[in-house]
C-alpha cells in the first residue's frame, strides 16, 4: 500500500502493489461502493470489487480489521464450545450404557462405518 489519500467522506485513493510491475491505482468510495474502481485486470472497466479495494479499506480503517478479527474469533470459539458440549454429551451417553448395550452400539457403529467406507471410498 502506497500513498493512501483520503478524498472526502469515506473516499480514498491509493496505489496498491499487485502482481504487475506497476502498482494498481485504486479509488474506493465506501458511501457509493459502485463508484469504486481499480485498474487491475479483475476490476478494470467493471463494477467489480477487487482485493486492492478491500486492502485500501482495511488500511484506511485499521480498527475495522480488529473488529472483524474479533468477530471471526468469537465465531470460532462458539463453534469449539458447541463441539466440546456435544463431545461431553457423547461421553455421558456412552458411560450410561450397560456392557451388552455397549457391545450392540459398538457393533452397529462398526457396521455403519464399514458400509460408509464401501459407499464413499
Ligand atoms: Zn484491483
PDB file of C-alpha atoms and ligand atoms in Angstrom:
ATOM      1  CA  UNK A   1       0.000   0.000   0.000  1.00  0.00           C
ATOM      2  CA  UNK A   2       1.443   3.313  -1.103  1.00  0.00           C
ATOM      3  CA  UNK A   3       0.268   6.808  -0.764  1.00  0.00           C
ATOM      4  CA  UNK A   4      -3.163   6.380   0.828  1.00  0.00           C
ATOM      5  CA  UNK A   5      -5.022   9.655   0.425  1.00  0.00           C
ATOM      6  CA  UNK A   6      -8.431  10.483   1.862  1.00  0.00           C
ATOM      7  CA  UNK A   7     -10.611  12.178  -0.741  1.00  0.00           C
ATOM      8  CA  UNK A   8     -13.661  13.185   1.225  1.00  0.00           C
ATOM      9  CA  UNK A   9     -16.302  11.357   3.266  1.00  0.00           C
ATOM     10  CA  UNK A  10     -15.482   7.635   3.005  1.00  0.00           C
ATOM     11  CA  UNK A  11     -13.449   8.150  -0.177  1.00  0.00           C
ATOM     12  CA  UNK A  12      -9.845   7.021  -0.570  1.00  0.00           C
ATOM     13  CA  UNK A  13      -7.276   6.898  -3.329  1.00  0.00           C
ATOM     14  CA  UNK A  14      -4.221   4.681  -3.162  1.00  0.00           C
ATOM     15  CA  UNK A  15      -1.633   2.805  -5.124  1.00  0.00           C
ATOM     16  CA  UNK A  16      -1.590  -0.877  -4.268  1.00  0.00           C
ATOM     17  CA  UNK A  17       1.143  -3.345  -5.178  1.00  0.00           C
ATOM     18  CA  UNK A  18      -0.148  -6.111  -7.393  1.00  0.00           C
ATOM     19  CA  UNK A  19       1.333  -8.913  -9.459  1.00  0.00           C
ATOM     20  CA  UNK A  20       2.156  -6.432 -12.244  1.00  0.00           C
ATOM     21  CA  UNK A  21       5.321  -4.343 -12.153  1.00  0.00           C
ATOM     22  CA  UNK A  22       3.460  -1.109 -11.635  1.00  0.00           C
ATOM     23  CA  UNK A  23       1.155  -0.637  -8.655  1.00  0.00           C
ATOM     24  CA  UNK A  24      -2.572  -0.506  -9.347  1.00  0.00           C
ATOM     25  CA  UNK A  25      -4.412   2.775  -8.967  1.00  0.00           C
ATOM     26  CA  UNK A  26      -7.327   2.306  -6.613  1.00  0.00           C
ATOM     27  CA  UNK A  27     -10.246   4.588  -5.880  1.00  0.00           C
ATOM     28  CA  UNK A  28     -12.588   3.486  -3.118  1.00  0.00           C
ATOM     29  CA  UNK A  29     -15.881   5.125  -2.285  1.00  0.00           C
ATOM     30  CA  UNK A  30     -17.339   3.455   0.799  1.00  0.00           C
ATOM     31  CA  UNK A  31     -20.528   5.517   0.558  1.00  0.00           C
ATOM     32  CA  UNK A  32     -21.209   4.824  -3.127  1.00  0.00           C
ATOM     33  CA  UNK A  33     -19.430   1.486  -3.430  1.00  0.00           C
ATOM     34  CA  UNK A  34     -20.161   1.114  -7.167  1.00  0.00           C
ATOM     35  CA  UNK A  35     -18.201   4.309  -7.796  1.00  0.00           C
ATOM     36  CA  UNK A  36     -15.046   2.495  -6.689  1.00  0.00           C
ATOM     37  CA  UNK A  37     -12.566   1.477  -9.337  1.00  0.00           C
ATOM     38  CA  UNK A  38      -9.155  -0.101  -9.773  1.00  0.00           C
ATOM     39  CA  UNK A  39      -7.093  -0.638 -12.901  1.00  0.00           C
ATOM     40  CA  UNK A  40      -6.158  -4.251 -12.097  1.00  0.00           C
ATOM     41  CA  UNK A  41      -7.259  -6.932 -14.646  1.00  0.00           C
ATOM     42  CA  UNK A  42     -10.049  -8.171 -12.334  1.00  0.00           C
ATOM     43  CA  UNK A  43     -11.773  -4.830 -11.842  1.00  0.00           C
ATOM     44  CA  UNK A  44     -10.732  -2.539 -14.696  1.00  0.00           C
ATOM     45  CA  UNK A  45     -13.735  -1.334 -16.674  1.00  0.00           C
ATOM     46  CA  UNK A  46     -16.179  -3.257 -14.469  1.00  0.00           C
ATOM     47  CA  UNK A  47     -18.138  -2.580 -11.271  1.00  0.00           C
ATOM     48  CA  UNK A  48     -16.364  -5.475  -9.541  1.00  0.00           C
ATOM     49  CA  UNK A  49     -14.853  -5.183  -6.079  1.00  0.00           C
ATOM     50  CA  UNK A  50     -11.258  -6.398  -6.043  1.00  0.00           C
ATOM     51  CA  UNK A  51      -8.774  -7.287  -3.317  1.00  0.00           C
ATOM     52  CA  UNK A  52      -6.935  -3.990  -3.866  1.00  0.00           C
ATOM     53  CA  UNK A  53     -10.088  -2.092  -2.887  1.00  0.00           C
ATOM     54  CA  UNK A  54     -10.526  -4.296   0.172  1.00  0.00           C
ATOM     55  CA  UNK A  55      -6.882  -3.748   1.151  1.00  0.00           C
ATOM     56  CA  UNK A  56      -7.365   0.007   0.765  1.00  0.00           C
ATOM     57  CA  UNK A  57     -10.439  -0.002   3.029  1.00  0.00           C
ATOM     58  CA  UNK A  58      -8.704  -2.111   5.694  1.00  0.00           C
ATOM     59  CA  UNK A  59      -5.690   0.217   5.595  1.00  0.00           C
ATOM     60  CA  UNK A  60      -7.959   3.264   5.879  1.00  0.00           C
ATOM     61  CA  UNK A  61      -9.909   1.731   8.778  1.00  0.00           C
ATOM     62  CA  UNK A  62      -7.431  -0.397  10.768  1.00  0.00           C
ATOM     63  CA  UNK A  63      -9.830  -0.657  13.719  1.00  0.00           C
ATOM     64  CA  UNK A  64     -12.294  -2.444  11.395  1.00  0.00           C
ATOM     65  CA  UNK A  65      -9.702  -5.168  10.843  1.00  0.00           C
ATOM     66  CA  UNK A  66      -9.514  -5.731  14.604  1.00  0.00           C
ATOM     67  CA  UNK A  67     -13.316  -5.768  14.883  1.00  0.00           C
ATOM     68  CA  UNK A  68     -13.538  -8.257  12.008  1.00  0.00           C
ATOM     69  CA  UNK A  69     -10.827 -10.495  13.521  1.00  0.00           C
ATOM     70  CA  UNK A  70     -12.576 -10.372  16.883  1.00  0.00           C
ATOM     71  CA  UNK A  71     -15.859 -11.440  15.291  1.00  0.00           C
ATOM     72  CA  UNK A  72     -14.198 -14.351  13.493  1.00  0.00           C
ATOM     73  CA  UNK A  73     -12.507 -15.422  16.744  1.00  0.00           C
ATOM     74  CA  UNK A  74     -15.838 -15.298  18.595  1.00  0.00           C
ATOM     75  CA  UNK A  75     -17.400 -17.491  15.909  1.00  0.00           C
ATOM     76  CA  UNK A  76     -14.563 -19.992  16.192  1.00  0.00           C
ATOM     77  CA  UNK A  77     -14.831 -20.051  19.994  1.00  0.00           C
ATOM     78  CA  UNK A  78     -18.589 -20.603  19.825  1.00  0.00           C
ATOM     79  CA  UNK A  79     -18.067 -23.478  17.385  1.00  0.00           C
ATOM     80  CA  UNK A  80     -15.411 -25.006  19.652  1.00  0.00           C
ATOM     81  CA  UNK A  81     -17.710 -24.756  22.690  1.00  0.00           C
ATOM     82  CA  UNK A  82     -20.520 -26.448  20.756  1.00  0.00           C
ATOM     83  CA  UNK A  83     -18.200 -29.261  19.718  1.00  0.00           C
ATOM     84  CA  UNK A  84     -16.949 -29.738  23.284  1.00  0.00           C
ATOM     85  CA  UNK A  85     -20.521 -29.766  24.609  1.00  0.00           C
ATOM     86  CA  UNK A  86     -21.500 -32.351  22.004  1.00  0.00           C
ATOM     87  CA  UNK A  87     -18.444 -34.468  22.829  1.00  0.00           C
ATOM     88  CA  UNK A  88     -19.300 -34.319  26.563  1.00  0.00           C
ATOM     89  CA  UNK A  89     -22.846 -35.432  25.711  1.00  0.00           C
ATOM     90  CA  UNK A  90     -21.459 -38.418  23.790  1.00  0.00           C
ATOM     91  CA  UNK A  91     -19.208 -39.352  26.728  1.00  0.00           C
ATOM     92  CA  UNK A  92     -22.195 -39.180  29.109  1.00  0.00           C
ATOM     93  CA  UNK A  93     -24.250 -41.350  26.760  1.00  0.00           C
ATOM     94  CA  UNK A  94     -21.523 -43.980  26.374  1.00  0.00           C
ATOM     95  CA  UNK A  95     -20.909 -44.010  30.157  1.00  0.00           C
ATOM     96  CA  UNK A  96     -24.624 -44.568  30.740  1.00  0.00           C
ATOM     97  CA  UNK A  97     -24.703 -47.782  28.679  1.00  0.00           C
ATOM     98  CA  UNK A  98     -24.534 -51.280  30.153  1.00  0.00           C
ATOM     99  CA  UNK A  99     -21.968 -53.773  28.847  1.00  0.00           C
ATOM    100  CA  UNK A 100     -24.321 -55.586  26.419  1.00  0.00           C
ATOM    101  CA  UNK A 101     -25.714 -52.234  25.214  1.00  0.00           C
ATOM    102  CA  UNK A 102     -22.127 -51.087  24.597  1.00  0.00           C
ATOM    103  CA  UNK A 103     -21.398 -54.263  22.584  1.00  0.00           C
ATOM    104  CA  UNK A 104     -24.522 -53.698  20.498  1.00  0.00           C
ATOM    105  CA  UNK A 105     -23.784 -49.981  19.935  1.00  0.00           C
ATOM    106  CA  UNK A 106     -20.147 -50.698  19.038  1.00  0.00           C
ATOM    107  CA  UNK A 107     -21.144 -53.413  16.567  1.00  0.00           C
ATOM    108  CA  UNK A 108     -23.773 -51.140  14.972  1.00  0.00           C
ATOM    109  CA  UNK A 109     -21.224 -48.311  14.708  1.00  0.00           C
ATOM    110  CA  UNK A 110     -18.603 -50.584  13.136  1.00  0.00           C
ATOM    111  CA  UNK A 111     -21.093 -51.957  10.607  1.00  0.00           C
ATOM    112  CA  UNK A 112     -22.206 -48.449   9.714  1.00  0.00           C
ATOM    113  CA  UNK A 113     -18.593 -47.317   9.341  1.00  0.00           C
ATOM    114  CA  UNK A 114     -17.837 -50.246   7.021  1.00  0.00           C
ATOM    115  CA  UNK A 115     -20.931 -49.562   4.948  1.00  0.00           C
ATOM    116  CA  UNK A 116     -19.992 -45.924   4.630  1.00  0.00           C
ATOM    117  CA  UNK A 117     -16.482 -46.799   3.550  1.00  0.00           C
ATOM    118  CA  UNK A 118     -17.876 -49.132   0.878  1.00  0.00           C
ATOM    119  CA  UNK A 119     -20.215 -46.409  -0.253  1.00  0.00           C
ATOM    120  CA  UNK A 120     -17.867 -43.448  -0.303  1.00  0.00           C
ATOM    121  CA  UNK A 121     -14.360 -44.803  -0.753  1.00  0.00           C
TER     122      UNK A 121
HETATM  123 ZN1  LIG B   1      -7.745  -4.181  -8.161  1.00  0.00          ZN
END
